[in-house]
Coordinates of C-alpha atoms and ligand atoms in Angstrom, one line a residue:
X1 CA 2.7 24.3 -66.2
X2 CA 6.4 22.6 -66.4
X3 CA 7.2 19.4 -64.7
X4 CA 9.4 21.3 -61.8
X5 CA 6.6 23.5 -61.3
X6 CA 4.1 20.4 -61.4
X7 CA 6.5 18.5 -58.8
X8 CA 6.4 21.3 -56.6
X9 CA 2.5 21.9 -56.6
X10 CA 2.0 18.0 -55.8
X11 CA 4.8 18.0 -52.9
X12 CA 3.4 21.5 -51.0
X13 CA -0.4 20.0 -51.4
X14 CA 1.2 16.4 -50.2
X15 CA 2.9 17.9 -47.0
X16 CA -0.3 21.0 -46.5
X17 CA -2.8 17.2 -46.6
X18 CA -0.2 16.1 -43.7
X19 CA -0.1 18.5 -41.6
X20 CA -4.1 18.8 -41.6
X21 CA -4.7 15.2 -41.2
X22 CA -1.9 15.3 -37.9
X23 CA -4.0 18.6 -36.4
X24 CA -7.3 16.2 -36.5
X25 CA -5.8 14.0 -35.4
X26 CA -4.4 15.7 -32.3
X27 CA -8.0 17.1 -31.7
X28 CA -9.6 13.8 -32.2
X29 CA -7.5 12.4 -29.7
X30 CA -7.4 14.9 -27.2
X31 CA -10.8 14.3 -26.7
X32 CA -10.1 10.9 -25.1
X33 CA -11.8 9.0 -27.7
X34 CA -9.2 7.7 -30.0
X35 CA -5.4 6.2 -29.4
X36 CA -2.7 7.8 -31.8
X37 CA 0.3 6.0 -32.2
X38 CA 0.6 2.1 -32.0
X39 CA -2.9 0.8 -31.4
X40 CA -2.6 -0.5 -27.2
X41 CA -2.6 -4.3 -27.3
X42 CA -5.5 -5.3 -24.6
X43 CA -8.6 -6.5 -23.7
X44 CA -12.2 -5.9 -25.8
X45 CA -15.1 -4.5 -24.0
X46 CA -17.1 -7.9 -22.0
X47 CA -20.1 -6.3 -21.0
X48 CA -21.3 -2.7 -22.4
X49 CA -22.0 -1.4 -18.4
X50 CA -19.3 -3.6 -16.8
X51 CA -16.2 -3.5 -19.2
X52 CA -14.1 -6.2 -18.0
X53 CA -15.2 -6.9 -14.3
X54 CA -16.1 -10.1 -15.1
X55 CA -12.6 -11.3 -15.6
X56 CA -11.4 -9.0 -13.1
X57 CA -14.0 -11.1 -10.4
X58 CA -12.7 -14.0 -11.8
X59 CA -9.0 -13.9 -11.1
X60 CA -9.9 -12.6 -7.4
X61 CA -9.5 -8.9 -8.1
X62 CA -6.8 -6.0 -9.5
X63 CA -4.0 -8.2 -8.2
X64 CA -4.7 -11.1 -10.2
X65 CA -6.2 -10.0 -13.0
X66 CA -3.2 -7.5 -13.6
X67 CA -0.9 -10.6 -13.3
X68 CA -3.1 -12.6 -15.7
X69 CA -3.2 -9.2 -18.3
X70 CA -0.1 -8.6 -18.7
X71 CA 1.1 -12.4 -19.2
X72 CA -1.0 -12.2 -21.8
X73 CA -0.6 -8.7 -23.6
X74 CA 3.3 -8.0 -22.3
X75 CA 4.1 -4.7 -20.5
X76 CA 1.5 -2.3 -21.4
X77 CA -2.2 -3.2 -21.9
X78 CA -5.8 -2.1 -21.5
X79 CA -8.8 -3.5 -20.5
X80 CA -12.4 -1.7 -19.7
X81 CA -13.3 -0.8 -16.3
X82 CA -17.3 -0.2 -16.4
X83 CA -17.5 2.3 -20.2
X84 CA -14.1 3.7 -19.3
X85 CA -11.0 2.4 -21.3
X86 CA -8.1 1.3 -18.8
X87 CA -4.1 1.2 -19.6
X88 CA -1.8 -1.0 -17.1
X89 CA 2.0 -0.6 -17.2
X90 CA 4.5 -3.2 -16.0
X91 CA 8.1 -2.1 -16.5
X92 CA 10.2 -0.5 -14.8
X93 CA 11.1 2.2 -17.8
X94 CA 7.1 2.8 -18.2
X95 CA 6.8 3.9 -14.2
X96 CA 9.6 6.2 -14.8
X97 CA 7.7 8.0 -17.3
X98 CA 4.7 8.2 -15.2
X99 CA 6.5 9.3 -12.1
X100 CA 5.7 12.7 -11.9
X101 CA 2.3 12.7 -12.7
X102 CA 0.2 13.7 -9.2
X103 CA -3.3 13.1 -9.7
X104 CA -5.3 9.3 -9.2
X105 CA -8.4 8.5 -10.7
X106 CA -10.8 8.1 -8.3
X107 CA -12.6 5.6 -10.4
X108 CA -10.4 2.9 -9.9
X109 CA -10.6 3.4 -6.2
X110 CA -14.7 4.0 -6.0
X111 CA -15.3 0.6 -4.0
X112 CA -13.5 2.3 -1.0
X113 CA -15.7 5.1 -0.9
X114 CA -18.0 3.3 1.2
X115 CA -15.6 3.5 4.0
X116 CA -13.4 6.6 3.7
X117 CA -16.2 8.8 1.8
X118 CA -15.5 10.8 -1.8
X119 CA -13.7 13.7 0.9
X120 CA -10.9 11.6 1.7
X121 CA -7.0 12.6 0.5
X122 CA -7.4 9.4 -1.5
X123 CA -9.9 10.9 -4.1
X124 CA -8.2 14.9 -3.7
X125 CA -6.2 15.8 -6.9
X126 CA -5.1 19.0 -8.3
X127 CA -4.6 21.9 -6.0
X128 CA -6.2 21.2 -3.0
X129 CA -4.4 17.4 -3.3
X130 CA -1.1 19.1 -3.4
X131 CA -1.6 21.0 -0.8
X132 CA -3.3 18.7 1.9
X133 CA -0.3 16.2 0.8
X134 CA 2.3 19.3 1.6
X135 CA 0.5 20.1 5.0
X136 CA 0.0 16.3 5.6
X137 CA 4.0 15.2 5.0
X138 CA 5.8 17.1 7.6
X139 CA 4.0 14.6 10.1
X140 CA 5.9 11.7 8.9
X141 CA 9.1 13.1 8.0
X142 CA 12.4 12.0 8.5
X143 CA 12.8 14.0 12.2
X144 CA 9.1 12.8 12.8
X145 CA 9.6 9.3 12.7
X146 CA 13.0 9.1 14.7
X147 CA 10.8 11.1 17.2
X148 CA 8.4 8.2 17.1
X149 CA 11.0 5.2 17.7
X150 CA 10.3 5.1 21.7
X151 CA 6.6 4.8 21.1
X152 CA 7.3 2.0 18.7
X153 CA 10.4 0.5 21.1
X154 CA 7.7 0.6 24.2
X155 CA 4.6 -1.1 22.1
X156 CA 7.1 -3.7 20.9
X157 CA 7.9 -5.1 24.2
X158 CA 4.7 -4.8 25.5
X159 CA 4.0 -7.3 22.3
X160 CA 6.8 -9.7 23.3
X161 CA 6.3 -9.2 26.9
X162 CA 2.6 -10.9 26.6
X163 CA 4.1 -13.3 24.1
X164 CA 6.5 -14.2 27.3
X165 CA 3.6 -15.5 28.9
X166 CA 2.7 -18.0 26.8
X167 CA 3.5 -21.7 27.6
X168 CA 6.5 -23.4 25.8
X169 CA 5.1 -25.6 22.8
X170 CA 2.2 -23.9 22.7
X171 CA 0.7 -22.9 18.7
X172 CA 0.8 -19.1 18.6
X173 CA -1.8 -17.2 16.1
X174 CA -0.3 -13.7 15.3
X175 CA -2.5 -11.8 13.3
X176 CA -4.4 -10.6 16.3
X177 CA -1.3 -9.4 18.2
X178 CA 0.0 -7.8 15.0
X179 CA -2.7 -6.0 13.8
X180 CA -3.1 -4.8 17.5
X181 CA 0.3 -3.6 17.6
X182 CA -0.4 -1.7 14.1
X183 CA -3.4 0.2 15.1
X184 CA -1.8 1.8 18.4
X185 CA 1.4 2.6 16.7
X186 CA -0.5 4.5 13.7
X187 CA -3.4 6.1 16.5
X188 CA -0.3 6.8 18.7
X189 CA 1.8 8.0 16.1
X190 CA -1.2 10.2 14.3
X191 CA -4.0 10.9 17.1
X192 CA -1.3 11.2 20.2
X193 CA -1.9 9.1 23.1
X194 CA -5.8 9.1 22.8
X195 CA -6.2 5.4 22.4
X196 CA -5.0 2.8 25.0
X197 CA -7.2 0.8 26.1
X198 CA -6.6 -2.9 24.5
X199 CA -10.6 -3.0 24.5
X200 CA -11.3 -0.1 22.2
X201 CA -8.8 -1.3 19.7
X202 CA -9.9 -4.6 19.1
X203 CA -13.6 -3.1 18.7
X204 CA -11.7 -1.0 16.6
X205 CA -10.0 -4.0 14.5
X206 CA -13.5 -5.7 14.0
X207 CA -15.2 -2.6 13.2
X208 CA -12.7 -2.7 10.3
X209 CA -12.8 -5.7 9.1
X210 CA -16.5 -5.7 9.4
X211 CA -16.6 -3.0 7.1
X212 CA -13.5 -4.0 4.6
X213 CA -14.7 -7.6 4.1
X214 CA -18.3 -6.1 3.5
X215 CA -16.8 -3.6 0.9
X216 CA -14.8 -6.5 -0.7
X217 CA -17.4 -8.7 -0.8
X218 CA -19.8 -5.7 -2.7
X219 CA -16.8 -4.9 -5.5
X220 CA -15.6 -8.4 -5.9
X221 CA -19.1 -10.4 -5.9
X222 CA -21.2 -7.3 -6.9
X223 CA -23.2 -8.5 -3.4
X224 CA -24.5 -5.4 -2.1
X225 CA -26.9 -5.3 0.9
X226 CA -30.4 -4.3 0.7
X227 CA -31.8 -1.3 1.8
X228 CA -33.0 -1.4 5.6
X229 CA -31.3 -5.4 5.8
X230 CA -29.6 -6.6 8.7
X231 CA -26.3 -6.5 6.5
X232 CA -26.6 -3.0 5.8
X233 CA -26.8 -2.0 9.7
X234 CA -23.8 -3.8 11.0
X235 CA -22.2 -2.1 8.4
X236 CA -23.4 1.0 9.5
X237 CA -22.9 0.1 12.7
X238 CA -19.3 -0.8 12.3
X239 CA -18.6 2.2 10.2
X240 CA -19.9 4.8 12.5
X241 CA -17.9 2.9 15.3
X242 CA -14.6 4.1 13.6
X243 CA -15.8 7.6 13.2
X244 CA -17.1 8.2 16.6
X245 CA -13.7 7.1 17.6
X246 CA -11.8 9.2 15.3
X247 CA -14.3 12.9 16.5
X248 CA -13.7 12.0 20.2
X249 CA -10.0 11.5 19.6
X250 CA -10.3 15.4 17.3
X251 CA -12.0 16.9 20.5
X252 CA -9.9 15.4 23.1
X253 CA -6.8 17.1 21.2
X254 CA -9.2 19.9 20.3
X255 CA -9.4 21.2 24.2
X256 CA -5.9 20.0 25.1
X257 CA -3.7 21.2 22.7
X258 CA -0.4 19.4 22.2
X259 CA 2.6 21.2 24.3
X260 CA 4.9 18.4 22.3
X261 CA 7.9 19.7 19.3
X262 CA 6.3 16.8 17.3
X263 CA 3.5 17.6 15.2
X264 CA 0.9 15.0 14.7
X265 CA -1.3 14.7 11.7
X266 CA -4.6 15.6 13.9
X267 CA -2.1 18.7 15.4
X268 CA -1.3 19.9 11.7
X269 CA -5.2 19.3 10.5
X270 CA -6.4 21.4 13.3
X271 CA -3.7 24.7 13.1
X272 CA -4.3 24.3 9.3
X273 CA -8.2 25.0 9.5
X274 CA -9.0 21.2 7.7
X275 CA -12.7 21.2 7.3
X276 CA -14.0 18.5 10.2
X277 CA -15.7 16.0 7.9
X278 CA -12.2 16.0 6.0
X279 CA -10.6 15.9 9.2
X280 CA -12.1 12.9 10.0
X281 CA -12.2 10.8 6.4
X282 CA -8.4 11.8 6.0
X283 CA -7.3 11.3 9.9
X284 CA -9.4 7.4 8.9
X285 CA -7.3 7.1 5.4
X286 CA -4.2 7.4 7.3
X287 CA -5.0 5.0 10.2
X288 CA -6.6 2.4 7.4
X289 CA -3.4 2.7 5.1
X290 CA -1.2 2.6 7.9
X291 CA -2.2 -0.4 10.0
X292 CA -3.8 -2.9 7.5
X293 CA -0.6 -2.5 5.6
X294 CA 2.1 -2.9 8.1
X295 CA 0.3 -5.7 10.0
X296 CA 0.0 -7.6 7.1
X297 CA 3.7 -6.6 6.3
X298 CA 4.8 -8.2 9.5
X299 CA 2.6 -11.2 9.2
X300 CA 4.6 -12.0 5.9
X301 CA 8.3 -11.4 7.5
X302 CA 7.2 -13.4 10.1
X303 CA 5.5 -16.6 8.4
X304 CA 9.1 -16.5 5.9
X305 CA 11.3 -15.9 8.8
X306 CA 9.7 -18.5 10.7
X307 CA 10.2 -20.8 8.0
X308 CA 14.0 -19.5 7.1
X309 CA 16.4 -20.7 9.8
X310 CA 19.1 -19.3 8.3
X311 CA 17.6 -15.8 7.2
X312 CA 16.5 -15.7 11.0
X313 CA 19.8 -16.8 12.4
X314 CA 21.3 -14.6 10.3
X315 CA 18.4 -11.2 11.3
X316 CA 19.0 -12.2 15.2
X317 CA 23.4 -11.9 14.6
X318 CA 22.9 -8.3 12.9
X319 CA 20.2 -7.0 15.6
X320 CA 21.9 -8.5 18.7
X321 CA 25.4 -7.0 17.3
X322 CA 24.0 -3.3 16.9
X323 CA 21.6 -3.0 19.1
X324 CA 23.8 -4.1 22.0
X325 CA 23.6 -4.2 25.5
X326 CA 20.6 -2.1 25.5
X327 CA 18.9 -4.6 23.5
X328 CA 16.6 -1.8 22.3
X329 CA 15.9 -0.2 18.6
X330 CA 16.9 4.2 19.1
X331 CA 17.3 6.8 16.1
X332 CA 21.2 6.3 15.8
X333 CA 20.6 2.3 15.8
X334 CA 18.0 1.6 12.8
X335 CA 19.1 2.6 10.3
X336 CA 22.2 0.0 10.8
X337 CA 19.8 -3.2 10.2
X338 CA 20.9 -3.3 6.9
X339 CA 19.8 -7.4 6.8
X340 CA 16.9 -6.3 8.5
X341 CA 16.1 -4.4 5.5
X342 CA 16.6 -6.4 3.6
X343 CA 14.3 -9.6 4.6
X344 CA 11.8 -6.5 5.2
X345 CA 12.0 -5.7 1.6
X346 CA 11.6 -8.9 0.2
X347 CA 8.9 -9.9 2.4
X348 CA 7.2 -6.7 0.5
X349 CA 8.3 -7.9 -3.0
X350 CA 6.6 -11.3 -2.3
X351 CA 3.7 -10.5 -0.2
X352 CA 2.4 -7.4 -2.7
X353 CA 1.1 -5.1 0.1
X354 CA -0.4 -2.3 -2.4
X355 CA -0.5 -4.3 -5.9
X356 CA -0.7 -1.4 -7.4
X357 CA -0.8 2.4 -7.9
X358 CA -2.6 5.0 -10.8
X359 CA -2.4 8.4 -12.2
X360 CA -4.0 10.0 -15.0
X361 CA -4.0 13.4 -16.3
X362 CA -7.5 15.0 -17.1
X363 CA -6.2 17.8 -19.3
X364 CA -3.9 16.5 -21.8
X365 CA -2.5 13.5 -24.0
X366 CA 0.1 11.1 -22.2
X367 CA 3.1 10.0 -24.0
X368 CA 3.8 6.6 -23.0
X369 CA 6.7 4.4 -24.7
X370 CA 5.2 4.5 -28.2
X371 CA 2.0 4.9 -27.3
X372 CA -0.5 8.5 -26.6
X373 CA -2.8 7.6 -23.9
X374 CA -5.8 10.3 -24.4
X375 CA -6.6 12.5 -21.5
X376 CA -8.4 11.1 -18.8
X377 CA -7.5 7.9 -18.9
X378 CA -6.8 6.2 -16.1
X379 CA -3.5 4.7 -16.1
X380 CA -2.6 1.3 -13.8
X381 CA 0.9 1.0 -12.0
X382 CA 1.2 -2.8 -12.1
X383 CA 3.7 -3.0 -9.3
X384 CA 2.8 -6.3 -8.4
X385 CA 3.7 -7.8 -11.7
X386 CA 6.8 -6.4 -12.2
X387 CA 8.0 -8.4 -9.2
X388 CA 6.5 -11.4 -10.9
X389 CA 9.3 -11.0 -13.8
X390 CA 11.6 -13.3 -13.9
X391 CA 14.1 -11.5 -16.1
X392 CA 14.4 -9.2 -12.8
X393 CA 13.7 -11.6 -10.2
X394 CA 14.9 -14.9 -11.1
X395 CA 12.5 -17.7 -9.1
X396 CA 10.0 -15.0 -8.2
X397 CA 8.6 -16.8 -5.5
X398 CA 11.0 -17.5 -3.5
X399 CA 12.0 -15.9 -0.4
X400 CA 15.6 -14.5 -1.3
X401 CA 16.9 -11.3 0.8
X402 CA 19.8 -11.2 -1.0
X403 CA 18.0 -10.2 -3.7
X404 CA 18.5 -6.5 -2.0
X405 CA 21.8 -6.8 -1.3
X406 CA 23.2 -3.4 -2.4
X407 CA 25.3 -4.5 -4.9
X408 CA 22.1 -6.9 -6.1
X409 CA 19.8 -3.4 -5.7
X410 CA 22.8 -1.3 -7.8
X411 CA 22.2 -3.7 -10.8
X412 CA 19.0 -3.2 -11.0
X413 CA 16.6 -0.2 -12.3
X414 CA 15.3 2.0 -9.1
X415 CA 12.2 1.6 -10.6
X416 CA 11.6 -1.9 -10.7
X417 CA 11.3 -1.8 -6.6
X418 CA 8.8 1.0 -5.0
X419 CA 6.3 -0.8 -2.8
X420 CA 5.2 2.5 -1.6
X421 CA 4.7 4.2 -5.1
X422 CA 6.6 6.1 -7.3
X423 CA 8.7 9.1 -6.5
X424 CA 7.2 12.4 -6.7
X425 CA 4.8 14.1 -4.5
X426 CA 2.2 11.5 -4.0
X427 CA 4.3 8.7 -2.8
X428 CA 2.8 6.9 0.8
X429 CA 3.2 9.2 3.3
X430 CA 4.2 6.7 5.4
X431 CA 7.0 5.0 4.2
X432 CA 9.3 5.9 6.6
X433 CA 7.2 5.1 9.7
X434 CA 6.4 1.4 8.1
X435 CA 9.9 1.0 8.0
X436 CA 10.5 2.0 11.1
X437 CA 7.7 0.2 12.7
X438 CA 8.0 -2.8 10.7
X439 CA 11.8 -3.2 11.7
X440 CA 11.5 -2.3 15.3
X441 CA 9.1 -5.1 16.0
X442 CA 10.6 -7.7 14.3
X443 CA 13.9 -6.6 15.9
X444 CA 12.4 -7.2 19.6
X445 CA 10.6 -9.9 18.4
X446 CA 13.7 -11.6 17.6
X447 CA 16.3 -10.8 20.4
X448 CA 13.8 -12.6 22.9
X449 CA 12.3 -15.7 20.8
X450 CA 13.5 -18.0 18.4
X451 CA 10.6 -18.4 15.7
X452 CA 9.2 -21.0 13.9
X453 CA 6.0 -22.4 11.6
X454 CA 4.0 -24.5 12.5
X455 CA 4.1 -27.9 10.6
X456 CA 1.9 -28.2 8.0
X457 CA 0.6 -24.9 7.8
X458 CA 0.9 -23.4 4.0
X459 CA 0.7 -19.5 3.9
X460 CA -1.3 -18.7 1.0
X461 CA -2.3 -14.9 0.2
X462 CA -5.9 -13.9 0.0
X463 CA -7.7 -13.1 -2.9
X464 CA -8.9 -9.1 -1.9
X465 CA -7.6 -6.4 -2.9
X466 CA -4.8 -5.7 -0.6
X467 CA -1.8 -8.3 -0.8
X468 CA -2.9 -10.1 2.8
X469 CA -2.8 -13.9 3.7
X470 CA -5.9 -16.0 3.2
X471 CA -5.4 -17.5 6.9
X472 CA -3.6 -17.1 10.6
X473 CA 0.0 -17.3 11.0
X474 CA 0.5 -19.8 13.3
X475 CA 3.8 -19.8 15.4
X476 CA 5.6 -21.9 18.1
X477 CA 8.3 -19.9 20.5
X478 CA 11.9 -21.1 22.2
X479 CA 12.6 -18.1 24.2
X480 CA 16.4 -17.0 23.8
X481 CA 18.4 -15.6 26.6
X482 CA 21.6 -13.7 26.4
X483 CA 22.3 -15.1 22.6
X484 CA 21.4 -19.1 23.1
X485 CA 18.0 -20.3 22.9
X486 CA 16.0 -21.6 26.0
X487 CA 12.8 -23.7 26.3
X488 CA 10.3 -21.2 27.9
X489 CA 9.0 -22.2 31.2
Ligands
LIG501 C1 4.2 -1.6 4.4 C2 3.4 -0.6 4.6 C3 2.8 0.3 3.5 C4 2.7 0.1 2.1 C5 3.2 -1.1 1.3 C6 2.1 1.2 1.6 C7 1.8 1.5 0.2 C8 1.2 2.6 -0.3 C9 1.0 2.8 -1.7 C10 1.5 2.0 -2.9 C11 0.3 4.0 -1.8 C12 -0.2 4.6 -3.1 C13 0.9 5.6 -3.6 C14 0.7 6.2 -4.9 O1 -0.4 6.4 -5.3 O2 1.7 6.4 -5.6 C15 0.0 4.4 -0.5 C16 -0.8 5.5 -0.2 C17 -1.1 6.0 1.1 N1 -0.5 5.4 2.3 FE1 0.7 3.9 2.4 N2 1.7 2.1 2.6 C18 2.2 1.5 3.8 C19 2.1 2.1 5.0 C20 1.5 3.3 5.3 C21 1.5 3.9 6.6 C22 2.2 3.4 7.9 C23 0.7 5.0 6.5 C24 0.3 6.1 7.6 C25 1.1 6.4 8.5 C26 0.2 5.1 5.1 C27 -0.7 6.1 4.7 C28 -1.0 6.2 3.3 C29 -1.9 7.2 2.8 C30 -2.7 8.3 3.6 C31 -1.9 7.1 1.4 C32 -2.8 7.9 0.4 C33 -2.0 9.2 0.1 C34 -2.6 10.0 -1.0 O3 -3.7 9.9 -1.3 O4 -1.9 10.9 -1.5 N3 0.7 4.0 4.5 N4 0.6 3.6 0.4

């Protein structure tokens, strides 16, 4: 053999060795047990059974931990949740190219199960997740929600009006009358007018957090009740209390069938044939994620308001001047609070609501910046840490509603604000009614009172899994009256 022909034998064997070793390599790593590309910078495994929960405990759940992760590992990083390998992303390029992808791994989100069951929309992926999120959407589309501003317009002054009645000077607490206010408008808005009675919604409000801070306390602590214990049936109890609720509202709508344009969720699950026991876990997925969320939202706006004279001077000018002589929030008004918005949307950025969302794909490879995340891996949307960067949000802690000032929002990527999720199908179905909700009780809230904190107090937010505040907002009142403030009687 020549030299050429030499040459050429050792190059075609050189590039056939290459192309072999990339097919194995594809196999190997399709089968979710090894990285190509760049290895992931992250976390080893702690504990064989428990990954990394251990550190996750410590930092007081997702929301810390994911802070504390990626401070140390930069914006993408993986960590061990029980035996199953974890990748977290934190920039805004990274969410981009995870936007379309629909299904969530359900592991992430087990600890909930306990309340809204394995049936709920939550845990539904593929097919049947497309299509109950399809069949489910309509309800709180654009039309929808306008439709649903005179129910939020009435439940707002019923709010201020019993906050009228309080003496001048006296402390307010406002996570009662918020939280209230949350759970009708998401019933109202989802059930019809089923539930009225002030009564049945507190028991409904305690039910809840009976069974949240007993769910919290079983993921975060790894304190789970014992069989047949006193623990175990008040959380039963309070469980079942929320169901019951949820099947009488089904049958009540069941034998009187809505004459209304409007479709509700419970109208759409019932002409669509949803299974009852779905019926139910979805119908209590929507109420959970709608009120816990917004209440809390508001709590925020309000303890930063109360504590911003200047943003709240500022909120009261823009609502007085659109909303006019009628002094009430309609469809044509709203969407003119453009302030509004924008204190709303920073009170999000700071208070972390939902700290974070997930995807994964079961069937193939991801291609992630330079990395391949195997199939089936579940894959962590750190929203809550890319508000904590600095190189986006200079000062990250403090209140600043500039920060969304449209030309402020055109500098920066779209993706590196989405407190409901990322585009695509599976964003919160409710992000449009929170909005709405959100802005029409602040806005009555502050055409009648001049707000503000009560000295002292220091909001701090709680270590759970949802972005809420560790304590009460308290609040004192100067009632205004046609622009100027007056001491209330
Ligand atoms: C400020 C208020 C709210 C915030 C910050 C919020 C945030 C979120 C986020 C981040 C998700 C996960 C999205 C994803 O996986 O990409 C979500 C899901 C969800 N939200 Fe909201 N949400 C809010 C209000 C609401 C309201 C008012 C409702 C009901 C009317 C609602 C119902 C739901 C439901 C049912 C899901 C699960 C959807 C699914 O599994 O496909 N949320 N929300």
């Amino acid at each position: 053999m020549d030299i050429s022909s030499l040459c050429i034998v050792v190059i075609v064997t050189f590039l056939a060795l290459l192309a072999f070793l990339s097919v194995i390599k594809k196999k190997v790593s399709g089968s979710g047990t090894y990285t190509s590309g760049r290895d992931i910078p992250g976390l080893k495994v702690s504990h064989a059974q428990h990954g990394n929960l251990d550190l996750i405990t410590k930092h007081g759940g997702f929301n810390g931990f994911l802070l504390w992760l990626h401070q140390q590992y930069g914006p993408i990083a993986k960590f061990w949740f029980g035996e199953q390998m974890v990748v977290s992303i934190a920039s805004p390029q990274l969410f981009k190219e995870t936007s379309r992808m629909f299904d969530r791994p359900g592991l992430l989100f087990k600890m909930l199960e306990v309340i809204i069951t394995e049936k709920a929309i939550q845990y539904a992926n593929k097919e049947d997740g497309k299509w109950r999120r399809n069949t489910y959407d309509s309800c709180y589309s654009h039309n929808n929600v306008m439709k649903s501003i005179g129910m939020l317009q009435k439940l707002s002054e019923e709010m201020v009006g019993r906050w009228s009645q309080i003496p001048h000077g006296e402390h307010v607490p406002c996570r009662q009358g918020m939280f209230m206010f949350a759970i009708k408008a998401v019933m109202q808005s989802s059930l019809g007018n089923f539930f009225f009675q002030d009564e049945e919604v507190f028991k409904f409000w305690e039910s809840y957090n009976t069974s949240w801070s007993d769910m919290e306390q079983r993921f975060l602590k790894e304190d789970f009740p014992q069989p047949g214990s006193e623990r175990e049936k008040i959380f039963n109890e309070a469980k079942k209390y929320m169901y019951d609720t949820i099947a009488a509202a089904i049958e009540v709508r069941r034998k009187r069938p809505t004459t209304e344009k409007r479709k509700m969720l419970i109208d759409v699950m019932i002409e669509n044939n949803i299974p009852y026991d779905v019926m139910q876990c979805d119908v209590l997925m929507f109420i959970i994620g709608g009120f816990h969320t917004t209440a809390n939202s508001l709590l925020w706006a309000l303890s930063f308001i109360s504590a911003h004279s200047d943003v709240q001077e500022k909120m009261y000018q823009e609502v007085k001047n659109i909303l006019g002589d009628t002094g009430k929030i309609t469809p044509d008004n709203i969407g003119q609070l453009v302030y509004t918005r924008q204190v709303i949307d920073e009170a999000l950025r700071i208070a972390k609501i939902a700290p974070y969302a997930a995807r994964f794909d079961d069937d193939n490879d991801v291609k992630l910046g330079d990395y391949v995340i195997p199939a089936g891996t579940p894959i962590i949307q750190a929203i809550n840490v890319e508000y904590n960067d600095p190189a986006r949000w200079p000062n990250p802690n403090e209140f600043d509603p500039d920060r969304f000032s449209p030309e402020k929002v055109s500098e920066r990527h779209p993706y590196s604000f989405q407190p409901f999720g990322f585009a695509g199908k599976r964003k919160c179905p409710g992000y449009r009614f929170a909005y709405a909700e959100v802005t029409t009780a602040l806005a009555n809230i502050l055409l009648s009172f001049q707000i503000q904190g009560v000295k002292g107090q220091e909001v701090k937010a709680s270590c759970g899994l949802l972005g809420a505040l560790d304590d009460e907002v308290w609040i004192t009142l100067e009632k205004r009256s046609s622009g100027s403030v007056q001491p209330m009687k």
